[in-house]
Coordinates of C-alpha atoms (C1' of nucleotides) in Angstrom, one line a residue:
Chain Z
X82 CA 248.0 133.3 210.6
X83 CA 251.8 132.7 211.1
X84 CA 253.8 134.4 213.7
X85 CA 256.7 136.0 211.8
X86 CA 259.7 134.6 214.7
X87 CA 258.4 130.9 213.6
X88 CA 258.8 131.5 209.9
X89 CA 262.1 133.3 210.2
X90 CA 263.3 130.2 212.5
X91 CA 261.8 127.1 210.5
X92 CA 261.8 128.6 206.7
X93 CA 262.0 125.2 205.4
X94 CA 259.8 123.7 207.6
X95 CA 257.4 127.0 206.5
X96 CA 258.1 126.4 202.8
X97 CA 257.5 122.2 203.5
X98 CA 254.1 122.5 204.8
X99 CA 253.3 125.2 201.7
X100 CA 253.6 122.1 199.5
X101 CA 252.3 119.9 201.0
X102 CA 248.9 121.9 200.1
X103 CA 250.2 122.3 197.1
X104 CA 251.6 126.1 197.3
X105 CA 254.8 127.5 196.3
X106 CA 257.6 128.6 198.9
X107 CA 256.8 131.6 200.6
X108 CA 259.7 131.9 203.1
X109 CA 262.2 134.0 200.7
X110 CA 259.9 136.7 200.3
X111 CA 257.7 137.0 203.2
X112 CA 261.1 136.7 205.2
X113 CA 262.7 139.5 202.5
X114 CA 259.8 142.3 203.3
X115 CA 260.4 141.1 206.9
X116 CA 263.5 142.2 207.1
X117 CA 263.3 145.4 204.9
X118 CA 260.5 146.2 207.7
X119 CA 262.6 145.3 210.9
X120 CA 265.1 147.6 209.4
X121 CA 262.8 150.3 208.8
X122 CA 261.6 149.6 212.4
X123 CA 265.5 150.2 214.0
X124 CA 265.6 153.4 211.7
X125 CA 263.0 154.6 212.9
X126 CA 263.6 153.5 216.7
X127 CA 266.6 155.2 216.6
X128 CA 265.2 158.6 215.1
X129 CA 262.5 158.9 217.9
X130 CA 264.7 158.2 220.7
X131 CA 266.5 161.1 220.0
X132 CA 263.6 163.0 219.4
X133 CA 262.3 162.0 222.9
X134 CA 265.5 162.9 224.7
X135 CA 265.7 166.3 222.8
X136 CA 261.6 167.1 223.9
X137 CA 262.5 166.2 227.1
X138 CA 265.6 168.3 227.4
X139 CA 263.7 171.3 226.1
X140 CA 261.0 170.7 228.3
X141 CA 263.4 170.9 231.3
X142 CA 265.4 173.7 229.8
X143 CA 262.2 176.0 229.8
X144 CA 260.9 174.4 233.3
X145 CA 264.6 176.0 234.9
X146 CA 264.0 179.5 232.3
X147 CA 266.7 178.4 230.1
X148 CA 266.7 179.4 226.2
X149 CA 265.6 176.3 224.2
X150 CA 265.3 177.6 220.4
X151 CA 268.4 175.6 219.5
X152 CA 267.0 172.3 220.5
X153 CA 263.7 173.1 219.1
X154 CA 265.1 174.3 215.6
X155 CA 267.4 170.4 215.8
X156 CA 264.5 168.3 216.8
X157 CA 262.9 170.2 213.6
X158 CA 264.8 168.5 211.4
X159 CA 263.5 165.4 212.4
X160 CA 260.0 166.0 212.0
X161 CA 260.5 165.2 208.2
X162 CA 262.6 162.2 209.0
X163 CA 259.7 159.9 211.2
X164 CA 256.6 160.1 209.3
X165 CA 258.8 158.8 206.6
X166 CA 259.8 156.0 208.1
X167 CA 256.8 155.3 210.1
X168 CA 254.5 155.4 206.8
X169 CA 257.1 153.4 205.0
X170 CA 256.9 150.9 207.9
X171 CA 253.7 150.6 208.6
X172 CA 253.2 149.6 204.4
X173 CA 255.8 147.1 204.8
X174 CA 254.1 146.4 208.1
X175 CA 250.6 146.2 206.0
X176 CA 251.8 144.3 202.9
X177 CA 253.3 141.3 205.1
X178 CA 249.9 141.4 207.1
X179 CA 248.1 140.5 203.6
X180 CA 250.3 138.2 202.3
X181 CA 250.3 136.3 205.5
X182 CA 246.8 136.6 206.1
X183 CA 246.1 134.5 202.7
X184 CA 248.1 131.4 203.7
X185 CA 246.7 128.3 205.4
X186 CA 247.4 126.6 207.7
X187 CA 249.9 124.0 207.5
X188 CA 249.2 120.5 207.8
X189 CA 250.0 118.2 211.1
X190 CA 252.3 115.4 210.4
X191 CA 250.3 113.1 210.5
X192 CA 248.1 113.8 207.5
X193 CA 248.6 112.1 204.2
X194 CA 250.0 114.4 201.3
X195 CA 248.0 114.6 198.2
X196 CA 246.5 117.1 195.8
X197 CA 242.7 116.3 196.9
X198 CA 240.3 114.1 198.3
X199 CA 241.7 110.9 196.4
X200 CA 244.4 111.1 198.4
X201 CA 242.5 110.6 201.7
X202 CA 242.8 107.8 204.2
X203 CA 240.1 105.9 205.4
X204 CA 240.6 105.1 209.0
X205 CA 237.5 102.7 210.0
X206 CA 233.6 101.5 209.1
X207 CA 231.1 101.9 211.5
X208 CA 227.6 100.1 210.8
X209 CA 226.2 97.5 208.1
X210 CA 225.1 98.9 205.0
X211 CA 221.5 98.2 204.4
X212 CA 220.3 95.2 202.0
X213 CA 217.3 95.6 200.4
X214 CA 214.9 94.0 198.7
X215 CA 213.9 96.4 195.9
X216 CA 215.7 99.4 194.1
X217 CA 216.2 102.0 196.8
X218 CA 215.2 105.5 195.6
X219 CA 217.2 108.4 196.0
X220 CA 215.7 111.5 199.0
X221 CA 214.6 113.3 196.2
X222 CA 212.1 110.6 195.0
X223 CA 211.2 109.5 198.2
X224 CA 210.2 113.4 199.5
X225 CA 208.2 114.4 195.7
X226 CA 206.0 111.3 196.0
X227 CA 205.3 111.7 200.1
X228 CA 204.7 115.4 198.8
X229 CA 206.7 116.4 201.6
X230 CA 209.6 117.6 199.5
X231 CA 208.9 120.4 196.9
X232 CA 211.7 121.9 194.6
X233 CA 209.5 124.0 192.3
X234 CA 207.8 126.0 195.1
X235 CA 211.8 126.5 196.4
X236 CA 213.0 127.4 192.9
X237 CA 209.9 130.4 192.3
X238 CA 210.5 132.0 195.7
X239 CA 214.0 131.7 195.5
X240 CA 215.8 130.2 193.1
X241 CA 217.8 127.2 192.7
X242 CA 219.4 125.4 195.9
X243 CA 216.6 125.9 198.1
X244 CA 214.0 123.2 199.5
X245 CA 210.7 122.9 201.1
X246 CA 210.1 120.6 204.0
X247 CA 206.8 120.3 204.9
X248 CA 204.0 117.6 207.5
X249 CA 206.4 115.2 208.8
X250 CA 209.7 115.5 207.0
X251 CA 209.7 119.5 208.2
X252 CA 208.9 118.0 211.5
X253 CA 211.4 115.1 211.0
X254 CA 214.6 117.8 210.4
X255 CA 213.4 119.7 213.4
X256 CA 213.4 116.6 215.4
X257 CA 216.7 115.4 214.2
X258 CA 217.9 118.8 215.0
X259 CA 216.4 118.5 218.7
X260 CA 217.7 114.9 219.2
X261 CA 221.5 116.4 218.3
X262 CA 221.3 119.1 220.4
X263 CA 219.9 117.2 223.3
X264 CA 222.8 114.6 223.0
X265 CA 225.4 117.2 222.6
X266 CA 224.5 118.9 225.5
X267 CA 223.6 116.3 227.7
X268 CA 225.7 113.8 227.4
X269 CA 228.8 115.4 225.5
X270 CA 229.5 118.5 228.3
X271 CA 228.6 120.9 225.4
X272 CA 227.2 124.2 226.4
X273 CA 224.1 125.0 224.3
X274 CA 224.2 129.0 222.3
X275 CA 222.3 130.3 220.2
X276 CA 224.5 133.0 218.6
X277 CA 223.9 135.5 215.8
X278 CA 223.9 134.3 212.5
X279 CA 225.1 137.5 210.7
X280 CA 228.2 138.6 211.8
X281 CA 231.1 141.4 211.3
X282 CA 234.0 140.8 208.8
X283 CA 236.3 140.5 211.7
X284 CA 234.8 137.5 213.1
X285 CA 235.1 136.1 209.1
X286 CA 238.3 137.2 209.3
X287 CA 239.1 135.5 213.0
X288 CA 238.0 131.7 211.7
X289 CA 239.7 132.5 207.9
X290 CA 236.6 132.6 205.5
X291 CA 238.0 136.0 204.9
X292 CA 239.7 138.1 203.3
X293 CA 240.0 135.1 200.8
X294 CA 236.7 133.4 200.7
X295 CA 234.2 136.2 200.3
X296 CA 232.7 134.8 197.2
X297 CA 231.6 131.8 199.4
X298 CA 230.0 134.0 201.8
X299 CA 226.3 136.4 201.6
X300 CA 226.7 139.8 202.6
X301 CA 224.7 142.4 203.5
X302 CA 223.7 146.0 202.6
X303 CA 224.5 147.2 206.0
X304 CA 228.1 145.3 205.5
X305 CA 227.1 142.2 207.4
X306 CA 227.9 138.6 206.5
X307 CA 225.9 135.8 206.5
X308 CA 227.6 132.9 208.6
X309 CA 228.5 129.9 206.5
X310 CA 228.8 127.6 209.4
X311 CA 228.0 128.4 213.5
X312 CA 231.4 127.7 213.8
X313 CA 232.1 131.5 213.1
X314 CA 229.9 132.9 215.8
X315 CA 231.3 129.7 218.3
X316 CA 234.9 130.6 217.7
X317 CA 234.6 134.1 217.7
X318 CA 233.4 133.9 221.8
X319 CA 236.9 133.8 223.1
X320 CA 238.5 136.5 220.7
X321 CA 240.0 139.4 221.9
X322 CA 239.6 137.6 225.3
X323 CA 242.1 136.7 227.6
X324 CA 240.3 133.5 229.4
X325 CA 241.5 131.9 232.6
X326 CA 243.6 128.9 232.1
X327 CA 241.3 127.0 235.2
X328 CA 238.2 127.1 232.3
X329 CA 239.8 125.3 229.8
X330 CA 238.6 123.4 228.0
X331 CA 235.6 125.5 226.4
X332 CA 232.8 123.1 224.8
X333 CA 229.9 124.9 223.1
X334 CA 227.3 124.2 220.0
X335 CA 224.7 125.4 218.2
X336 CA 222.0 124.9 215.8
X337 CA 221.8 127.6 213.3
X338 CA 220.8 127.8 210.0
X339 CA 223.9 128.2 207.4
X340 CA 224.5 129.8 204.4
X341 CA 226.7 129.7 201.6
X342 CA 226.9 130.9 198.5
X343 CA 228.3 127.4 196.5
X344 CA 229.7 129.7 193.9
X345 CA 232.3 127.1 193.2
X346 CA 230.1 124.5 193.3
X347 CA 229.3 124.7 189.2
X348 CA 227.3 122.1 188.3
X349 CA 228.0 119.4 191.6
X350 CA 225.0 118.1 193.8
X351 CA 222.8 120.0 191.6
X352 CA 219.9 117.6 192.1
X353 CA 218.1 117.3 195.4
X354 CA 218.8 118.5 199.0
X355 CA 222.3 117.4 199.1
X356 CA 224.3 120.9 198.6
X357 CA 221.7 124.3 199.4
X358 CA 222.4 127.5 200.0
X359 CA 220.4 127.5 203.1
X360 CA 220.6 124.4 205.5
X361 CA 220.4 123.8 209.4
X362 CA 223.1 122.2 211.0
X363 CA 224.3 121.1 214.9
X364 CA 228.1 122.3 215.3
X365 CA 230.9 121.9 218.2
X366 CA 233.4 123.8 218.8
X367 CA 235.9 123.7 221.6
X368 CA 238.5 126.4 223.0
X369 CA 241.6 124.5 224.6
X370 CA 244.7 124.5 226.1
X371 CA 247.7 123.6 223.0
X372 CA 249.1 120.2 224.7
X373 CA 244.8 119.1 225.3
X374 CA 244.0 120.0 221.2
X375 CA 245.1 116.4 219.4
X376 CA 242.8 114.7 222.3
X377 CA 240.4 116.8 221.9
X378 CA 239.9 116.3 218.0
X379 CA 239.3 112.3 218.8
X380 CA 237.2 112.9 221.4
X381 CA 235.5 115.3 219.3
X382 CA 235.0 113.3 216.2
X383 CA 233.8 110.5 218.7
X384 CA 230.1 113.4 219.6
X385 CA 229.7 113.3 216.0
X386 CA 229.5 110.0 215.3
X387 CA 227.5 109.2 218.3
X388 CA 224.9 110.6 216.4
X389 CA 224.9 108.3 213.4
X390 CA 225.3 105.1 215.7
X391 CA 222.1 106.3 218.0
X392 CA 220.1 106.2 214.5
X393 CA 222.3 103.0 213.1
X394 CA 223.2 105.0 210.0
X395 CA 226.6 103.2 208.6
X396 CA 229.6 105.5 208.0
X397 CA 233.3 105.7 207.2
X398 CA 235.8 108.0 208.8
X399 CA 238.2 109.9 206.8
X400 CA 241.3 111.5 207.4
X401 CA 241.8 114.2 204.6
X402 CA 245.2 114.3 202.8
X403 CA 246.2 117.8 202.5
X404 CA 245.3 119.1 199.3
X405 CA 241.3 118.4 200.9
X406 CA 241.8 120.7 204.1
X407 CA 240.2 123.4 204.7
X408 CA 242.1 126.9 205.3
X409 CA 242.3 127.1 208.9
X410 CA 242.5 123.5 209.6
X411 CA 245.9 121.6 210.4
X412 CA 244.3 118.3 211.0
X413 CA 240.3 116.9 209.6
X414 CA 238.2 114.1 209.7
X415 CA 235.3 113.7 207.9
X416 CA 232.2 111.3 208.6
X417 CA 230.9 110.0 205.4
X418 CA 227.4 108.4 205.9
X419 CA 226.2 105.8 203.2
X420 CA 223.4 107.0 201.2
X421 CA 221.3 104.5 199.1
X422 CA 219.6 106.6 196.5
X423 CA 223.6 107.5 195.3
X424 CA 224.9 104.0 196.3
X425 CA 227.9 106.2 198.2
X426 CA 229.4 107.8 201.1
X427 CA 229.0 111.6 201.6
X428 CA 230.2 113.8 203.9
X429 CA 228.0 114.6 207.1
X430 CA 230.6 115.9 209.4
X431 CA 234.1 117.4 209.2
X432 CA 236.0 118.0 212.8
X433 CA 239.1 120.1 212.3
X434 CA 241.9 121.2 214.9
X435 CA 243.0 124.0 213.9
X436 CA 245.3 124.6 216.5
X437 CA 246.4 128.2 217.0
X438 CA 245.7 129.4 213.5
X439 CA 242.1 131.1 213.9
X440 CA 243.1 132.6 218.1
X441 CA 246.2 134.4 216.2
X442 CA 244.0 136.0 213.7
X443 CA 241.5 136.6 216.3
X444 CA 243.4 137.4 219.6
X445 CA 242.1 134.4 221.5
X446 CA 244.3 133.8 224.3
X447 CA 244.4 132.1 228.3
X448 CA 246.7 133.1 230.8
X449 CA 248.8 129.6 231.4
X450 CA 248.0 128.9 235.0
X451 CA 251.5 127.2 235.8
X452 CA 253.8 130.2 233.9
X453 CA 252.0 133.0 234.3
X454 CA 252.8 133.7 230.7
X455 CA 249.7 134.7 228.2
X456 CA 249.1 132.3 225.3
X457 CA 247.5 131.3 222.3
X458 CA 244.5 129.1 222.8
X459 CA 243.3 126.0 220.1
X460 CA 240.4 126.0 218.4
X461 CA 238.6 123.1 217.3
X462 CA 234.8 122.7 215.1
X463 CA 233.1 120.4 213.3
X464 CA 229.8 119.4 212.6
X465 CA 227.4 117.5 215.2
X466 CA 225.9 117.0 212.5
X467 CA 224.7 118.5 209.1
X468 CA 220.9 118.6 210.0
X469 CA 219.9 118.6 205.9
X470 CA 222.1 115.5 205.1
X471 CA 220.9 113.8 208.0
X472 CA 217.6 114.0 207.0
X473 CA 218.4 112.9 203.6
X474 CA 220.2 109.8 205.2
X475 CA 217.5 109.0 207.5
X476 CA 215.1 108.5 204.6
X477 CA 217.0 106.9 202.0
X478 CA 218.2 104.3 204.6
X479 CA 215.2 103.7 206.3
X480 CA 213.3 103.6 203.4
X481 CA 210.3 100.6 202.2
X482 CA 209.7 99.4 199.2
X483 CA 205.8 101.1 199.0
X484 CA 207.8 104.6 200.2
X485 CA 207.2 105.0 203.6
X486 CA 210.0 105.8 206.1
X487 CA 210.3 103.9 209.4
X488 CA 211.6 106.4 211.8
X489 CA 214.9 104.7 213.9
X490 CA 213.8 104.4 217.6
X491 CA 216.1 106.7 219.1
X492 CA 214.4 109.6 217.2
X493 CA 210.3 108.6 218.0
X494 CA 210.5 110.2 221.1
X495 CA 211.0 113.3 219.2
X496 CA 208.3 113.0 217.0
X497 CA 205.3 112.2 219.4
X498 CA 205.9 108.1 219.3
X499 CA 205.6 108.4 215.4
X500 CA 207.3 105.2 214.0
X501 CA 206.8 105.5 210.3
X502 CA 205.8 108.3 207.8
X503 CA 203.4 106.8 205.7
X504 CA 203.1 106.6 201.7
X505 CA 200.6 109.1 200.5
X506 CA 197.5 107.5 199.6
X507 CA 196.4 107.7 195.9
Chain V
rG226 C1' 215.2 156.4 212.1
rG227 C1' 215.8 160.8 216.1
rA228 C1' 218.5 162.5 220.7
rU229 C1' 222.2 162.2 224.3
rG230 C1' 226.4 160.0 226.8
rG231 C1' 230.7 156.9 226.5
rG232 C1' 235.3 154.0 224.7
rU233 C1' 241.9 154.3 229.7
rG234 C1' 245.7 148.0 232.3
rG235 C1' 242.7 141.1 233.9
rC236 C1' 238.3 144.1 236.1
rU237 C1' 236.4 148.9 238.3
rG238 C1' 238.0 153.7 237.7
rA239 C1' 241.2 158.8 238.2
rG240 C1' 243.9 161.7 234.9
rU241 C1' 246.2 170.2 234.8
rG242 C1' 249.8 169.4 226.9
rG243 C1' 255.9 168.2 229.6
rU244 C1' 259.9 161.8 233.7
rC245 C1' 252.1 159.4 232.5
rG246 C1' 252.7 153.3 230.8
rA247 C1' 249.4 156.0 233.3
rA248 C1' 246.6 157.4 240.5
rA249 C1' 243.5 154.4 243.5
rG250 C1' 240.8 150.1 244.5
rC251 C1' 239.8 144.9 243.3
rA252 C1' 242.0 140.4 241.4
rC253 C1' 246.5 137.8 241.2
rC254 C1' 251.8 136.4 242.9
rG255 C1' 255.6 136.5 246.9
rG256 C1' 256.5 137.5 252.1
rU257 C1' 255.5 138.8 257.6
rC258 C1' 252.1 137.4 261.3
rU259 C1' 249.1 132.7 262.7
rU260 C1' 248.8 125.7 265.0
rG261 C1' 246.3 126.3 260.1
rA262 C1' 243.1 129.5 257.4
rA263 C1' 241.1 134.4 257.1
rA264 C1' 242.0 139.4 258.3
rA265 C1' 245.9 142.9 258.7
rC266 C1' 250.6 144.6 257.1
rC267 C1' 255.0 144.7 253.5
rG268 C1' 256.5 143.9 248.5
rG269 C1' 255.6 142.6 243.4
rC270 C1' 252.4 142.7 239.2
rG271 C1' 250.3 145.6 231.5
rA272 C1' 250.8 144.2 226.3
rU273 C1' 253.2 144.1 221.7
rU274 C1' 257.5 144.9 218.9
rC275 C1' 262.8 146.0 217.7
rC276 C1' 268.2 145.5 218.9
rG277 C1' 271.3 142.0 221.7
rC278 C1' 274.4 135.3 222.7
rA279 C1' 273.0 137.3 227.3
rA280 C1' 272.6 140.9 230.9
rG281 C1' 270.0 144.6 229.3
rG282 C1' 268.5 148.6 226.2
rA283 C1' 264.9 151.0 223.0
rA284 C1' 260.1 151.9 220.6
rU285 C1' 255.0 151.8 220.3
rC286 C1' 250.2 151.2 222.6
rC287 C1' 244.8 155.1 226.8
rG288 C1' 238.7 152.4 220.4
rG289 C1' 241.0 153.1 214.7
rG290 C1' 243.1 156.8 211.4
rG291 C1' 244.7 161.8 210.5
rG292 C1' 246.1 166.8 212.3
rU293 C1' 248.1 170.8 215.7
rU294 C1' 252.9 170.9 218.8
rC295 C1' 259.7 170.7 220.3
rG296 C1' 256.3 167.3 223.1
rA297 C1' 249.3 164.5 223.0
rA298 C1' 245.5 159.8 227.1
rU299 C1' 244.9 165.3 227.5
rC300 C1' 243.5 170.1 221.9
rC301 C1' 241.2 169.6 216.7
rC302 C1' 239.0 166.5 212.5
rU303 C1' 237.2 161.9 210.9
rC304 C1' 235.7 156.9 211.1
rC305 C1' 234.3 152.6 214.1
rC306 C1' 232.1 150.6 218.3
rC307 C1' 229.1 150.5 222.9
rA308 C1' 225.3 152.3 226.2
rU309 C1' 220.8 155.0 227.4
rC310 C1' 216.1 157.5 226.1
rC311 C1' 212.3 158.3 222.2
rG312 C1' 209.9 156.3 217.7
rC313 C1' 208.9 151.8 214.9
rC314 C1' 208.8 146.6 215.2
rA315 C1' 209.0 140.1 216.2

RNA sequence: GGAUGGGUGGCUGAGUGGUCGAAAGCACCGGUCUUGAAAACCGGCGAUUCCGCAAGGAAUCCGGGGGUUCGAAUCCCUCCCCAUCCGCCA
């Protein structure tokens, strides 16, 4: 969300970062309705100060016994007058809310223009990639013939986009999951939560999956959504809250389960685990000061790759152009961790800043220790990581050739000393 | 699901339809006192928006919306939210 002053004092600048995410100029007609409403606003100012003046004359003119029927039959007149304005205000006031409400956010400067993800940059490699001496197999192989992995049970319970876990790979996500948290919290100064997972529209609305992405989202009968990503429930903590400058910054994650509806997806990722409707994942979100944000994306990013360098998965970070953003963010990179079984990189984490774009729409401010004055907090999220596509990267990297899985040593302790998930035996 | 009670400033909490944006306390800021600190005392201290170069002025806001009235935190309607008790339940 954009605060009106801004637009009406950098309309090109408004109109620049528009297309840059490939949107046409807004400035001429947001700014129009803005001033038909400011306006509207003076009109109607001006009308009820003179109401106010007249109800208090007549309120001291009956206090001393005086006659006040002519005052009351000229403030009549007015009575038409105000709702008129104030209805015709309050549209205006309404329609610019909408329009606003349905524009990203605009990109930093430093982020490469382009239409979508071809346009990203690569910023750096972390991590070989792993040679081996047979074809690897993809997760989806792997999982069916450990019959640990079953997408046909999935599919009659629940359609398609589901999966079954089960022995040691169910035990394997859930120990990946543990091994994340327990880094996050211990060693990264993140505070662990375990939120709700179905929320109000207005927290959708604070973060910016709504009004515009509802067909993303799962809903309920009683009018409650389905969180797509903890960062909704993460974020949402500090809204409508004025926080104390001295707590800054504000580090939390969570493992939740997420859901989302992939109703755009059509036809992509449609075999194995890689895109679900239903996956687990470990995600950080911080609440800062504005001047501590752009730091706090690096040090950010640097959490969630720590978890790919403990299990020696090899990765690339990405800086996405602007046409690849997401709605709220101004600023994302994304870890892409090699998987074997597709010979590629795919995403595992995306860390945005989104810098005062989701506390507008949500009221998130801190009272600014030095001034006095009350401000806008930053958000930041991203993911610490994807618990689903970790899994899949742990097997198809660690994979043998007779299909067992050697589990990397910084996960054993969280699987009893275990050190390899056997082939099954037939 | 049933029954009550509530939603007022950063927090707690008063409020008779008419200078109420709102008492008081706490917190916070400034000052006096003190070697320093604390205490005490004095003073200050809401948000948003509009007009204005500024000084400043104005409007709105007591959960949201509507109504009654010359005038609503206060009366009426409605919706939302929260709490407590009972029932059910992991």
């Amino acid at each position: 969300m954009f605060a009106m002053a801004w637009i009406r004092e950098h309309p090109d600048a408004f109109d620049a970062g528009l297309a840059r995410r490939g949107l046409a100029p807004q400035a001429a007609t947001v700014l129009g309705l803005d001033a038909r409403r400011r306006k509207c606003l003076t009109d109607l100012q001006a009308a009820q100060t003179e109401r106010n003046a007249a109800s208090r004359e007549i309120g001291m003119r009956k206090a001393a016994g005086d006659d006040a029927a002519e005052l009351i039959q000229r403030v009549g007149s007015l009575k038409q007058a105000i709702p008129e304005l104030q209805e015709r205000a309050d549209r205006l006031g309404a329609e610019l809310r909408e329009q606003l409400a349905e524009l990203p956010n605009l990109p930093a400067d430093e982020v490469p223009d382009g239409p979508d993800e071809r346009a990203n940059r690569e910023l750096r490699r972390w991590g070989e990639l792993p040679a081996f001496a047979f074809e690897p197999r993809d997760h989806v192989a792997l999982g069916e013939a450990l019959r640990l992995m079953d997408f046909q049970r999935s599919a009659r319970m629940s359609g398609a986009r589901f999966v079954i876990l089960s022995g040691a790979l169910a035990r394997l996500e859930r120990a990946l999951a543990t091994f994340m948290m327990d880094l996050q919290t211990e060693e990264h100064g993140y505070q662990e939560v375990s939120p709700p997972t179905l929320v109000r529209e207005a927290a959708l609305y604070g973060t910016g999956q709504l009004p515009k992405f509802a067909d993303d989202l799962f809903h309920t009968t009683d009018g409650r959504w389905l969180i797509p990503t903890a960062e909704v429930p993460l974020t949402n903590l500090v809204a409508d809250e004025i926080q104390d400058g001295a707590v800054l910054p504000l580090r939390y994650t969570a493992l939740t389960p997420c859901y989302r509806a992939e109703a755009g997806a059509g036809g992509r990722d449609n075999r194995g685990m890689i895109r679900m409707h239903q996956f687990s994942k470990v995600e950080l979100v911080s609440v800062t000061r504005p001047e501590e944000s752009e730091a706090e994306l690096e040090q950010m990013t640097r959490c969630a790759e720590a978890v790919l360098q403990r299990l020696g998965l090899a990765y690339r970070v990405v800086l996405l152009s602007s046409g690849d953003m997401g709605f709220a963010a101004r600023q994302t990179y994304d870890l892409e961790v090699w998987l074997p079984g597709q010979q590629a990189f795919r995403e595992i984490s995306s860390c945005s800043n989104c810098g005062d774009f989701q506390a507008r729409r949500m009221n998130a401010r801190f009272r600014c220790p030095e001034s006095g004055e009350l401000r806008f907090v930053h958000t930041l999220n991203g993911s610490g990581v994807a618990a689903g596509r970790l899994l899949i990267a742990v097997m198809e990297n660690y994979q043998e050739a007779d299909g067992s899985i050697t589990i990397p040593a910084a996960l054993r302790p969280y699987l009893g000393g275990l050190d390899r998930i056997a082939a099954a035996s037939d």
